[in-house]
mmCIF file with all atom_site columns, C-alpha atoms in Angstrom:
data_model
loop_
_atom_site.group_PDB
_atom_site.id
_atom_site.type_symbol
_atom_site.label_atom_id
_atom_site.label_alt_id
_atom_site.label_comp_id
_atom_site.label_asym_id
_atom_site.label_entity_id
_atom_site.label_seq_id
_atom_site.pdbx_PDB_ins_code
_atom_site.Cartn_x
_atom_site.Cartn_y
_atom_site.Cartn_z
_atom_site.occupancy
_atom_site.B_iso_or_equiv
_atom_site.pdbx_formal_charge
_atom_site.auth_seq_id
_atom_site.auth_comp_id
_atom_site.auth_asym_id
_atom_site.auth_atom_id
_atom_site.pdbx_PDB_model_num
ATOM 1   C CA . MET P 1 1   ? 101.268 116.676 126.258 1.00 54.00 ? 1   MET P CA 1
ATOM 2   C CA . ALA P 1 2   ? 101.095 112.918 127.195 1.00 53.00 ? 2   ALA P CA 1
ATOM 3   C CA . PRO P 1 3   ? 103.095 110.583 125.069 1.00 65.00 ? 3   PRO P CA 1
ATOM 4   C CA . PRO P 1 4   ? 101.167 108.622 122.330 1.00 80.00 ? 4   PRO P CA 1
ATOM 5   C CA . ASP P 1 5   ? 99.914  105.178 123.585 1.00 94.00 ? 5   ASP P CA 1
ATOM 6   C CA . THR P 1 6   ? 101.265 101.957 122.286 1.00 95.00 ? 6   THR P CA 1
ATOM 7   C CA . ARG P 1 7   ? 98.648  101.460 119.607 1.00 96.00 ? 7   ARG P CA 1
ATOM 8   C CA . THR P 1 8   ? 99.272  104.943 118.115 1.00 96.00 ? 8   THR P CA 1
ATOM 9   C CA . GLN P 1 9   ? 103.069 104.424 118.313 1.00 97.00 ? 9   GLN P CA 1
ATOM 10  C CA . LEU P 1 10  ? 102.648 101.120 116.414 1.00 97.00 ? 10  LEU P CA 1
ATOM 11  C CA . LEU P 1 11  ? 100.398 102.809 113.807 1.00 97.00 ? 11  LEU P CA 1
ATOM 12  C CA . ASP P 1 12  ? 102.816 105.738 113.371 1.00 95.00 ? 12  ASP P CA 1
ATOM 13  C CA . ALA P 1 13  ? 105.810 103.245 112.932 1.00 97.00 ? 13  ALA P CA 1
ATOM 14  C CA . ALA P 1 14  ? 103.880 100.918 110.507 1.00 96.00 ? 14  ALA P CA 1
ATOM 15  C CA . GLU P 1 15  ? 102.775 103.933 108.417 1.00 94.00 ? 15  GLU P CA 1
ATOM 16  C CA . HIS P 1 16  ? 106.496 104.984 107.880 1.00 94.00 ? 16  HIS P CA 1
ATOM 17  C CA . LEU P 1 17  ? 107.589 101.406 107.220 1.00 95.00 ? 17  LEU P CA 1
ATOM 18  C CA . PHE P 1 18  ? 104.847 100.417 104.994 1.00 94.00 ? 18  PHE P CA 1
ATOM 19  C CA . ALA P 1 19  ? 105.132 103.550 102.947 1.00 90.00 ? 19  ALA P CA 1
ATOM 20  C CA . ASP P 1 20  ? 108.964 103.068 102.559 1.00 90.00 ? 20  ASP P CA 1
ATOM 21  C CA . ARG P 1 21  ? 109.149 99.213  102.231 1.00 93.00 ? 21  ARG P CA 1
ATOM 22  C CA . GLY P 1 22  ? 105.827 97.954  101.183 1.00 91.00 ? 22  GLY P CA 1
ATOM 23  C CA . TYR P 1 23  ? 103.874 95.227  102.930 1.00 93.00 ? 23  TYR P CA 1
ATOM 24  C CA . ARG P 1 24  ? 106.034 92.332  102.373 1.00 92.00 ? 24  ARG P CA 1
ATOM 25  C CA . GLY P 1 25  ? 109.371 94.337  103.081 1.00 94.00 ? 25  GLY P CA 1
ATOM 26  C CA . THR P 1 26  ? 108.026 95.248  106.555 1.00 96.00 ? 26  THR P CA 1
ATOM 27  C CA . SER P 1 27  ? 108.337 92.875  109.519 1.00 97.00 ? 27  SER P CA 1
ATOM 28  C CA . ILE P 1 28  ? 106.385 92.922  112.730 1.00 97.00 ? 28  ILE P CA 1
ATOM 29  C CA . ARG P 1 29  ? 109.779 93.044  114.468 1.00 97.00 ? 29  ARG P CA 1
ATOM 30  C CA . ALA P 1 30  ? 110.781 96.283  112.458 1.00 98.00 ? 30  ALA P CA 1
ATOM 31  C CA . VAL P 1 31  ? 107.426 97.974  113.450 1.00 98.00 ? 31  VAL P CA 1
ATOM 32  C CA . THR P 1 32  ? 107.836 97.088  117.134 1.00 98.00 ? 32  THR P CA 1
ATOM 33  C CA . ASP P 1 33  ? 111.348 98.053  117.202 1.00 97.00 ? 33  ASP P CA 1
ATOM 34  C CA . ARG P 1 34  ? 110.597 101.394 115.612 1.00 97.00 ? 34  ARG P CA 1
ATOM 35  C CA . ALA P 1 35  ? 107.706 101.876 117.999 1.00 97.00 ? 35  ALA P CA 1
ATOM 36  C CA . GLY P 1 36  ? 109.623 100.941 121.143 1.00 96.00 ? 36  GLY P CA 1
ATOM 37  C CA . ALA P 1 37  ? 107.098 98.159  121.826 1.00 96.00 ? 37  ALA P CA 1
ATOM 38  C CA . ASN P 1 38  ? 107.539 94.458  122.594 1.00 95.00 ? 38  ASN P CA 1
ATOM 39  C CA . LEU P 1 39  ? 107.082 92.000  119.878 1.00 93.00 ? 39  LEU P CA 1
ATOM 40  C CA . ALA P 1 40  ? 103.625 90.719  121.022 1.00 96.00 ? 40  ALA P CA 1
ATOM 41  C CA . ALA P 1 41  ? 102.206 94.233  120.894 1.00 96.00 ? 41  ALA P CA 1
ATOM 42  C CA . VAL P 1 42  ? 101.005 94.032  117.181 1.00 97.00 ? 42  VAL P CA 1
ATOM 43  C CA . GLY P 1 43  ? 99.136  90.823  118.102 1.00 96.00 ? 43  GLY P CA 1
ATOM 44  C CA . TYR P 1 44  ? 97.579  92.314  121.206 1.00 96.00 ? 44  TYR P CA 1
ATOM 45  C CA . HIS P 1 45  ? 96.516  95.587  119.513 1.00 97.00 ? 45  HIS P CA 1
ATOM 46  C CA . PHE P 1 46  ? 95.617  94.441  115.921 1.00 96.00 ? 46  PHE P CA 1
ATOM 47  C CA . GLY P 1 47  ? 95.666  90.631  115.927 1.00 96.00 ? 47  GLY P CA 1
ATOM 48  C CA . SER P 1 48  ? 98.034  90.367  112.687 1.00 95.00 ? 48  SER P CA 1
ATOM 49  C CA . LYS P 1 49  ? 100.168 92.336  110.384 1.00 95.00 ? 49  LYS P CA 1
ATOM 50  C CA . ALA P 1 50  ? 97.413  92.335  107.844 1.00 94.00 ? 50  ALA P CA 1
ATOM 51  C CA . GLU P 1 51  ? 95.026  94.080  110.366 1.00 95.00 ? 51  GLU P CA 1
ATOM 52  C CA . LEU P 1 52  ? 97.794  96.442  111.111 1.00 96.00 ? 52  LEU P CA 1
ATOM 53  C CA . LEU P 1 53  ? 98.082  97.472  107.573 1.00 94.00 ? 53  LEU P CA 1
ATOM 54  C CA . ALA P 1 54  ? 94.294  97.802  107.444 1.00 93.00 ? 54  ALA P CA 1
ATOM 55  C CA . ALA P 1 55  ? 94.330  100.040 110.438 1.00 95.00 ? 55  ALA P CA 1
ATOM 56  C CA . VAL P 1 56  ? 97.088  102.209 109.104 1.00 94.00 ? 56  VAL P CA 1
ATOM 57  C CA . ALA P 1 57  ? 95.416  102.506 105.589 1.00 92.00 ? 57  ALA P CA 1
ATOM 58  C CA . ARG P 1 58  ? 92.188  103.529 107.177 1.00 92.00 ? 58  ARG P CA 1
ATOM 59  C CA . ARG P 1 59  ? 93.760  106.046 109.304 1.00 92.00 ? 59  ARG P CA 1
ATOM 60  C CA . VAL P 1 60  ? 95.181  107.565 106.382 1.00 90.00 ? 60  VAL P CA 1
ATOM 61  C CA . ILE P 1 61  ? 92.450  107.165 103.747 1.00 90.00 ? 61  ILE P CA 1
ATOM 62  C CA . GLU P 1 62  ? 89.279  107.852 105.931 1.00 92.00 ? 62  GLU P CA 1
ATOM 63  C CA . PRO P 1 63  ? 89.964  111.666 106.169 1.00 92.00 ? 63  PRO P CA 1
ATOM 64  C CA . ILE P 1 64  ? 90.259  111.804 102.407 1.00 92.00 ? 64  ILE P CA 1
ATOM 65  C CA . ASN P 1 65  ? 87.331  109.785 101.948 1.00 93.00 ? 65  ASN P CA 1
ATOM 66  C CA . ALA P 1 66  ? 85.299  112.090 104.187 1.00 95.00 ? 66  ALA P CA 1
ATOM 67  C CA . ALA P 1 67  ? 86.505  115.230 102.420 1.00 95.00 ? 67  ALA P CA 1
ATOM 68  C CA . GLN P 1 68  ? 85.624  113.556 99.119  1.00 96.00 ? 68  GLN P CA 1
ATOM 69  C CA . VAL P 1 69  ? 82.086  112.761 100.274 1.00 96.00 ? 69  VAL P CA 1
ATOM 70  C CA . ALA P 1 70  ? 81.579  116.368 101.613 1.00 97.00 ? 70  ALA P CA 1
ATOM 71  C CA . ALA P 1 71  ? 82.936  117.735 98.290  1.00 97.00 ? 71  ALA P CA 1
ATOM 72  C CA . LEU P 1 72  ? 80.451  115.581 96.310  1.00 98.00 ? 72  LEU P CA 1
ATOM 73  C CA . ASP P 1 73  ? 77.609  116.497 98.595  1.00 98.00 ? 73  ASP P CA 1
ATOM 74  C CA . ARG P 1 74  ? 78.215  120.359 98.019  1.00 97.00 ? 74  ARG P CA 1
ATOM 75  C CA . LEU P 1 75  ? 78.562  119.754 94.234  1.00 97.00 ? 75  LEU P CA 1
ATOM 76  C CA . LEU P 1 76  ? 75.513  117.767 93.824  1.00 97.00 ? 76  LEU P CA 1
ATOM 77  C CA . ALA P 1 77  ? 73.525  120.251 96.079  1.00 98.00 ? 77  ALA P CA 1
ATOM 78  C CA . ARG P 1 78  ? 74.387  123.017 93.485  1.00 97.00 ? 78  ARG P CA 1
ATOM 79  C CA . ASP P 1 79  ? 73.827  120.780 90.292  1.00 96.00 ? 79  ASP P CA 1
ATOM 80  C CA . PRO P 1 80  ? 72.532  117.151 90.170  1.00 94.00 ? 80  PRO P CA 1
ATOM 81  C CA . ASP P 1 81  ? 74.411  116.779 86.909  1.00 95.00 ? 81  ASP P CA 1
ATOM 82  C CA . PRO P 1 82  ? 77.872  118.312 87.384  1.00 97.00 ? 82  PRO P CA 1
ATOM 83  C CA . SER P 1 83  ? 80.508  118.165 84.767  1.00 97.00 ? 83  SER P CA 1
ATOM 84  C CA . VAL P 1 84  ? 83.253  115.713 84.582  1.00 97.00 ? 84  VAL P CA 1
ATOM 85  C CA . ALA P 1 85  ? 85.839  118.539 85.593  1.00 96.00 ? 85  ALA P CA 1
ATOM 86  C CA . GLU P 1 86  ? 83.785  119.328 88.655  1.00 97.00 ? 86  GLU P CA 1
ATOM 87  C CA . LEU P 1 87  ? 83.626  115.702 89.605  1.00 98.00 ? 87  LEU P CA 1
ATOM 88  C CA . VAL P 1 88  ? 87.294  115.345 89.202  1.00 97.00 ? 88  VAL P CA 1
ATOM 89  C CA . GLU P 1 89  ? 87.918  118.499 91.310  1.00 96.00 ? 89  GLU P CA 1
ATOM 90  C CA . ALA P 1 90  ? 85.602  116.914 94.063  1.00 97.00 ? 90  ALA P CA 1
ATOM 91  C CA . PHE P 1 91  ? 87.500  113.637 93.928  1.00 95.00 ? 91  PHE P CA 1
ATOM 92  C CA . ALA P 1 92  ? 91.128  114.762 93.452  1.00 93.00 ? 92  ALA P CA 1
ATOM 93  C CA . GLY P 1 93  ? 91.061  117.955 95.399  1.00 92.00 ? 93  GLY P CA 1
ATOM 94  C CA . PRO P 1 94  ? 91.077  116.226 98.803  1.00 91.00 ? 94  PRO P CA 1
ATOM 95  C CA . LEU P 1 95  ? 94.079  114.358 97.652  1.00 87.00 ? 95  LEU P CA 1
ATOM 96  C CA . PHE P 1 96  ? 96.018  117.519 97.082  1.00 85.00 ? 96  PHE P CA 1
ATOM 97  C CA . ASP P 1 97  ? 94.820  118.969 100.384 1.00 85.00 ? 97  ASP P CA 1
ATOM 98  C CA . ARG P 1 98  ? 95.969  115.825 102.258 1.00 81.00 ? 98  ARG P CA 1
ATOM 99  C CA . MET P 1 99  ? 99.240  115.368 100.492 1.00 77.00 ? 99  MET P CA 1
ATOM 100 C CA . PRO P 1 100 ? 100.838 118.908 100.243 1.00 69.00 ? 100 PRO P CA 1
ATOM 101 C CA . ALA P 1 101 ? 104.125 118.537 98.395  1.00 61.00 ? 101 ALA P CA 1
ATOM 102 C CA . GLY P 1 102 ? 106.257 120.426 100.812 1.00 63.00 ? 102 GLY P CA 1
ATOM 103 C CA . ASP P 1 103 ? 105.201 118.308 103.866 1.00 69.00 ? 103 ASP P CA 1
ATOM 104 C CA . GLU P 1 104 ? 106.999 115.001 104.751 1.00 76.00 ? 104 GLU P CA 1
ATOM 105 C CA . SER P 1 105 ? 103.658 113.525 106.208 1.00 80.00 ? 105 SER P CA 1
ATOM 106 C CA . GLY P 1 106 ? 101.946 114.292 102.885 1.00 76.00 ? 106 GLY P CA 1
ATOM 107 C CA . ALA P 1 107 ? 104.598 112.510 101.009 1.00 77.00 ? 107 ALA P CA 1
ATOM 108 C CA . ARG P 1 108 ? 104.379 109.594 103.250 1.00 84.00 ? 108 ARG P CA 1
ATOM 109 C CA . THR P 1 109 ? 100.585 109.523 102.725 1.00 85.00 ? 109 THR P CA 1
ATOM 110 C CA . SER P 1 110 ? 101.340 109.613 98.977  1.00 82.00 ? 110 SER P CA 1
ATOM 111 C CA . ARG P 1 111 ? 103.837 106.922 99.138  1.00 84.00 ? 111 ARG P CA 1
ATOM 112 C CA . LEU P 1 112 ? 101.485 104.759 101.275 1.00 86.00 ? 112 LEU P CA 1
ATOM 113 C CA . ILE P 1 113 ? 98.798  105.299 98.410  1.00 85.00 ? 113 ILE P CA 1
ATOM 114 C CA . VAL P 1 114 ? 101.121 104.209 95.837  1.00 82.00 ? 114 VAL P CA 1
ATOM 115 C CA . THR P 1 115 ? 101.959 100.999 97.872  1.00 83.00 ? 115 THR P CA 1
ATOM 116 C CA . ILE P 1 116 ? 98.287  100.306 98.323  1.00 82.00 ? 116 ILE P CA 1
ATOM 117 C CA . LEU P 1 117 ? 97.782  100.606 94.508  1.00 81.00 ? 117 LEU P CA 1
ATOM 118 C CA . SER P 1 118 ? 100.869 98.674  93.469  1.00 82.00 ? 118 SER P CA 1
ATOM 119 C CA . ASP P 1 119 ? 101.976 96.200  96.143  1.00 83.00 ? 119 ASP P CA 1
ATOM 120 C CA . PRO P 1 120 ? 101.244 92.670  94.950  1.00 84.00 ? 120 PRO P CA 1
ATOM 121 C CA . ALA P 1 121 ? 100.469 91.359  98.393  1.00 84.00 ? 121 ALA P CA 1
ATOM 122 C CA . GLU P 1 122 ? 96.910  90.155  98.730  1.00 85.00 ? 122 GLU P CA 1
ATOM 123 C CA . GLU P 1 123 ? 96.643  91.788  102.154 1.00 84.00 ? 123 GLU P CA 1
ATOM 124 C CA . VAL P 1 124 ? 97.193  95.113  100.536 1.00 85.00 ? 124 VAL P CA 1
ATOM 125 C CA . ARG P 1 125 ? 94.234  94.729  98.141  1.00 78.00 ? 125 ARG P CA 1
ATOM 126 C CA . SER P 1 126 ? 91.830  93.419  100.770 1.00 81.00 ? 126 SER P CA 1
ATOM 127 C CA . TRP P 1 127 ? 91.764  96.097  103.499 1.00 83.00 ? 127 TRP P CA 1
ATOM 128 C CA . THR P 1 128 ? 88.906  98.171  102.365 1.00 82.00 ? 128 THR P CA 1
ATOM 129 C CA . GLY P 1 129 ? 85.442  97.885  103.962 1.00 83.00 ? 129 GLY P CA 1
ATOM 130 C CA . PRO P 1 130 ? 81.970  99.287  103.582 1.00 86.00 ? 130 PRO P CA 1
ATOM 131 C CA . ALA P 1 131 ? 82.891  102.946 104.082 1.00 86.00 ? 131 ALA P CA 1
ATOM 132 C CA . GLU P 1 132 ? 85.298  102.864 101.179 1.00 88.00 ? 132 GLU P CA 1
ATOM 133 C CA . ALA P 1 133 ? 82.904  100.985 99.031  1.00 91.00 ? 133 ALA P CA 1
ATOM 134 C CA . THR P 1 134 ? 80.315  103.747 99.646  1.00 93.00 ? 134 THR P CA 1
ATOM 135 C CA . VAL P 1 135 ? 82.725  106.328 98.560  1.00 94.00 ? 135 VAL P CA 1
ATOM 136 C CA . ARG P 1 136 ? 83.596  104.391 95.504  1.00 94.00 ? 136 ARG P CA 1
ATOM 137 C CA . ASP P 1 137 ? 80.174  103.750 94.469  1.00 96.00 ? 137 ASP P CA 1
ATOM 138 C CA . ARG P 1 138 ? 78.858  107.275 94.890  1.00 97.00 ? 138 ARG P CA 1
ATOM 139 C CA . TYR P 1 139 ? 81.604  108.520 92.616  1.00 97.00 ? 139 TYR P CA 1
ATOM 140 C CA . LEU P 1 140 ? 81.099  105.762 90.102  1.00 97.00 ? 140 LEU P CA 1
ATOM 141 C CA . THR P 1 141 ? 77.319  106.695 90.014  1.00 97.00 ? 141 THR P CA 1
ATOM 142 C CA . ALA P 1 142 ? 78.154  110.419 89.503  1.00 97.00 ? 142 ALA P CA 1
ATOM 143 C CA . PHE P 1 143 ? 80.742  109.743 86.885  1.00 97.00 ? 143 PHE P CA 1
ATOM 144 C CA . GLY P 1 144 ? 78.461  107.276 85.130  1.00 97.00 ? 144 GLY P CA 1
ATOM 145 C CA . ARG P 1 145 ? 75.780  109.882 84.698  1.00 97.00 ? 145 ARG P CA 1
ATOM 146 C CA . ALA P 1 146 ? 78.369  112.336 83.217  1.00 97.00 ? 146 ALA P CA 1
ATOM 147 C CA . LEU P 1 147 ? 80.130  109.677 81.054  1.00 97.00 ? 147 LEU P CA 1
ATOM 148 C CA . PRO P 1 148 ? 77.267  107.230 80.276  1.00 96.00 ? 148 PRO P CA 1
ATOM 149 C CA . GLY P 1 149 ? 79.342  105.612 77.406  1.00 95.00 ? 149 GLY P CA 1
ATOM 150 C CA . LEU P 1 150 ? 81.902  104.184 79.826  1.00 96.00 ? 150 LEU P CA 1
ATOM 151 C CA . SER P 1 151 ? 81.480  100.878 81.555  1.00 96.00 ? 151 SER P CA 1
ATOM 152 C CA . LEU P 1 152 ? 81.696  100.495 85.252  1.00 94.00 ? 152 LEU P CA 1
ATOM 153 C CA . ASP P 1 153 ? 84.956  98.746  85.013  1.00 95.00 ? 153 ASP P CA 1
ATOM 154 C CA . GLU P 1 154 ? 86.464  101.426 82.711  1.00 97.00 ? 154 GLU P CA 1
ATOM 155 C CA . LEU P 1 155 ? 85.257  104.074 85.136  1.00 96.00 ? 155 LEU P CA 1
ATOM 156 C CA . TRP P 1 156 ? 86.741  102.468 88.204  1.00 94.00 ? 156 TRP P CA 1
ATOM 157 C CA . PHE P 1 157 ? 90.077  101.945 86.281  1.00 95.00 ? 157 PHE P CA 1
ATOM 158 C CA . ARG P 1 158 ? 90.103  105.561 85.362  1.00 96.00 ? 158 ARG P CA 1
ATOM 159 C CA . MET P 1 159 ? 89.293  106.541 88.939  1.00 94.00 ? 159 MET P CA 1
ATOM 160 C CA . ARG P 1 160 ? 92.250  104.411 90.186  1.00 91.00 ? 160 ARG P CA 1
ATOM 161 C CA . GLY P 1 161 ? 94.357  106.314 87.712  1.00 91.00 ? 161 GLY P CA 1
ATOM 162 C CA . MET P 1 162 ? 93.287  109.665 89.328  1.00 91.00 ? 162 MET P CA 1
ATOM 163 C CA . LEU P 1 163 ? 94.616  108.223 92.729  1.00 87.00 ? 163 LEU P CA 1
ATOM 164 C CA . ALA P 1 164 ? 97.822  106.951 91.141  1.00 86.00 ? 164 ALA P CA 1
ATOM 165 C CA . VAL P 1 165 ? 98.571  110.120 89.219  1.00 86.00 ? 165 VAL P CA 1
ATOM 166 C CA . THR P 1 166 ? 98.103  112.376 92.068  1.00 85.00 ? 166 THR P CA 1
ATOM 167 C CA . ALA P 1 167 ? 100.057 110.241 94.638  1.00 81.00 ? 167 ALA P CA 1
ATOM 168 C CA . VAL P 1 168 ? 102.950 109.797 92.392  1.00 80.00 ? 168 VAL P CA 1
ATOM 169 C CA . ASP P 1 169 ? 102.936 113.523 91.527  1.00 78.00 ? 169 ASP P CA 1
ATOM 170 C CA . ARG P 1 170 ? 103.024 114.350 95.163  1.00 76.00 ? 170 ARG P CA 1
ATOM 171 C CA . VAL P 1 171 ? 105.971 111.960 95.903  1.00 72.00 ? 171 VAL P CA 1
ATOM 172 C CA . GLU P 1 172 ? 107.853 113.238 92.974  1.00 73.00 ? 172 GLU P CA 1
ATOM 173 C CA . VAL P 1 173 ? 107.485 116.921 93.849  1.00 66.00 ? 173 VAL P CA 1
ATOM 174 C CA . TYR P 1 174 ? 108.535 116.287 97.340  1.00 62.00 ? 174 TYR P CA 1
ATOM 175 C CA . GLN P 1 175 ? 111.521 114.401 96.443  1.00 67.00 ? 175 GLN P CA 1
ATOM 176 C CA . ARG P 1 176 ? 112.876 117.019 93.989  1.00 62.00 ? 176 ARG P CA 1
ATOM 177 C CA . ARG P 1 177 ? 112.152 120.154 96.266  1.00 55.00 ? 177 ARG P CA 1
ATOM 178 C CA . ALA P 1 178 ? 113.315 121.264 99.550  1.00 53.00 ? 178 ALA P CA 1
ATOM 179 C CA . PRO P 1 179 ? 110.426 120.899 101.913 1.00 48.00 ? 179 PRO P CA 1
ATOM 180 C CA . SER P 1 180 ? 109.625 124.744 101.874 1.00 49.00 ? 180 SER P CA 1
ATOM 181 C CA . GLU P 1 181 ? 110.346 125.313 98.219  1.00 56.00 ? 181 GLU P CA 1
ATOM 182 C CA . GLU P 1 182 ? 107.010 124.831 96.719  1.00 60.00 ? 182 GLU P CA 1
ATOM 183 C CA . SER P 1 183 ? 105.140 128.286 96.944  1.00 70.00 ? 183 SER P CA 1
ATOM 184 C CA . PRO P 1 184 ? 101.470 128.524 97.432  1.00 74.00 ? 184 PRO P CA 1
ATOM 185 C CA . ALA P 1 185 ? 101.138 129.597 93.820  1.00 81.00 ? 185 ALA P CA 1
ATOM 186 C CA . ALA P 1 186 ? 103.037 126.962 92.425  1.00 76.00 ? 186 ALA P CA 1
ATOM 187 C CA . ALA P 1 187 ? 100.976 124.333 94.463  1.00 75.00 ? 187 ALA P CA 1
ATOM 188 C CA . GLU P 1 188 ? 97.765  125.783 93.137  1.00 83.00 ? 188 GLU P CA 1
ATOM 189 C CA . ALA P 1 189 ? 99.251  125.756 89.591  1.00 85.00 ? 189 ALA P CA 1
ATOM 190 C CA . ALA P 1 190 ? 100.059 121.967 89.966  1.00 82.00 ? 190 ALA P CA 1
ATOM 191 C CA . ARG P 1 191 ? 96.475  121.317 91.293  1.00 86.00 ? 191 ARG P CA 1
ATOM 192 C CA . ARG P 1 192 ? 95.054  123.066 88.219  1.00 91.00 ? 192 ARG P CA 1
ATOM 193 C CA . TYR P 1 193 ? 97.330  121.198 85.800  1.00 91.00 ? 193 TYR P CA 1
ATOM 194 C CA . ALA P 1 194 ? 96.367  117.963 87.434  1.00 90.00 ? 194 ALA P CA 1
ATOM 195 C CA . ILE P 1 195 ? 92.525  118.550 87.386  1.00 93.00 ? 195 ILE P CA 1
ATOM 196 C CA . THR P 1 196 ? 92.864  119.557 83.623  1.00 95.00 ? 196 THR P CA 1
ATOM 197 C CA . PHE P 1 197 ? 94.711  116.501 82.779  1.00 95.00 ? 197 PHE P CA 1
ATOM 198 C CA . LEU P 1 198 ? 92.676  114.055 84.957  1.00 95.00 ? 198 LEU P CA 1
ATOM 199 C CA . ALA P 1 199 ? 89.365  115.602 83.529  1.00 97.00 ? 199 ALA P CA 1
ATOM 200 C CA . ALA P 1 200 ? 90.645  115.004 79.917  1.00 97.00 ? 200 ALA P CA 1
ATOM 201 C CA . ALA P 1 201 ? 91.770  111.575 80.911  1.00 96.00 ? 201 ALA P CA 1
ATOM 202 C CA . MET P 1 202 ? 88.319  110.682 82.414  1.00 97.00 ? 202 MET P CA 1
ATOM 203 C CA . SER P 1 203 ? 86.584  112.208 79.379  1.00 97.00 ? 203 SER P CA 1
ATOM 204 C CA . ALA P 1 204 ? 88.437  110.195 76.746  1.00 97.00 ? 204 ALA P CA 1
ATOM 205 C CA . PRO P 1 205 ? 86.332  107.976 74.586  1.00 96.00 ? 205 PRO P CA 1
ATOM 206 C CA . PRO P 1 206 ? 85.518  104.399 75.821  1.00 96.00 ? 206 PRO P CA 1
ATOM 207 C CA . THR P 1 207 ? 88.288  101.884 74.959  1.00 95.00 ? 207 THR P CA 1
ATOM 208 C CA . PRO P 1 208 ? 87.154  99.924  71.800  1.00 93.00 ? 208 PRO P CA 1
ATOM 209 C CA . GLY P 1 209 ? 85.922  96.490  72.693  1.00 78.00 ? 209 GLY P CA 1
#
């Protein structure tokens, strides 16, 4: 098998570092040192540190988004008005699939999502594009039909909460268990617990204005 090209090595290195240190705590030199590349490589392949972060985030998030869209399509094909719990399963299920607790790569994805949600750097909040907006808007529309009493702002706040709760749970489980310790039955139970909790959170009454 051929070794990864320089661009892929930079993405791999940056994913590890952004997940562990955040955006501001990661220097271009640290990325190139880890990737075994020269200092100019980030500028050549990505243009800037911010664009490198965007490429890392999209590489991690796009498969999750694709799975979320596919799950929503299947759900709406069966029932044009699915329940909140079914929508939560469609939205959050791919997060569990892509972030298995016993897998270091899954834990790194979880940490990167936590970084994206919590890092105060403006560059971390501005990487999204039309593809991410489409997924967000489709789920906002579906949840809006199921929860007509909630404003779009509160719906989006709760959807971000689903991302955060799932990502933090996956990181925490990985850190307290040996990599092979979580059995399939335990993993499925954790998924069920999360879906039940998140569906209840999404279904809570609107916040008084």
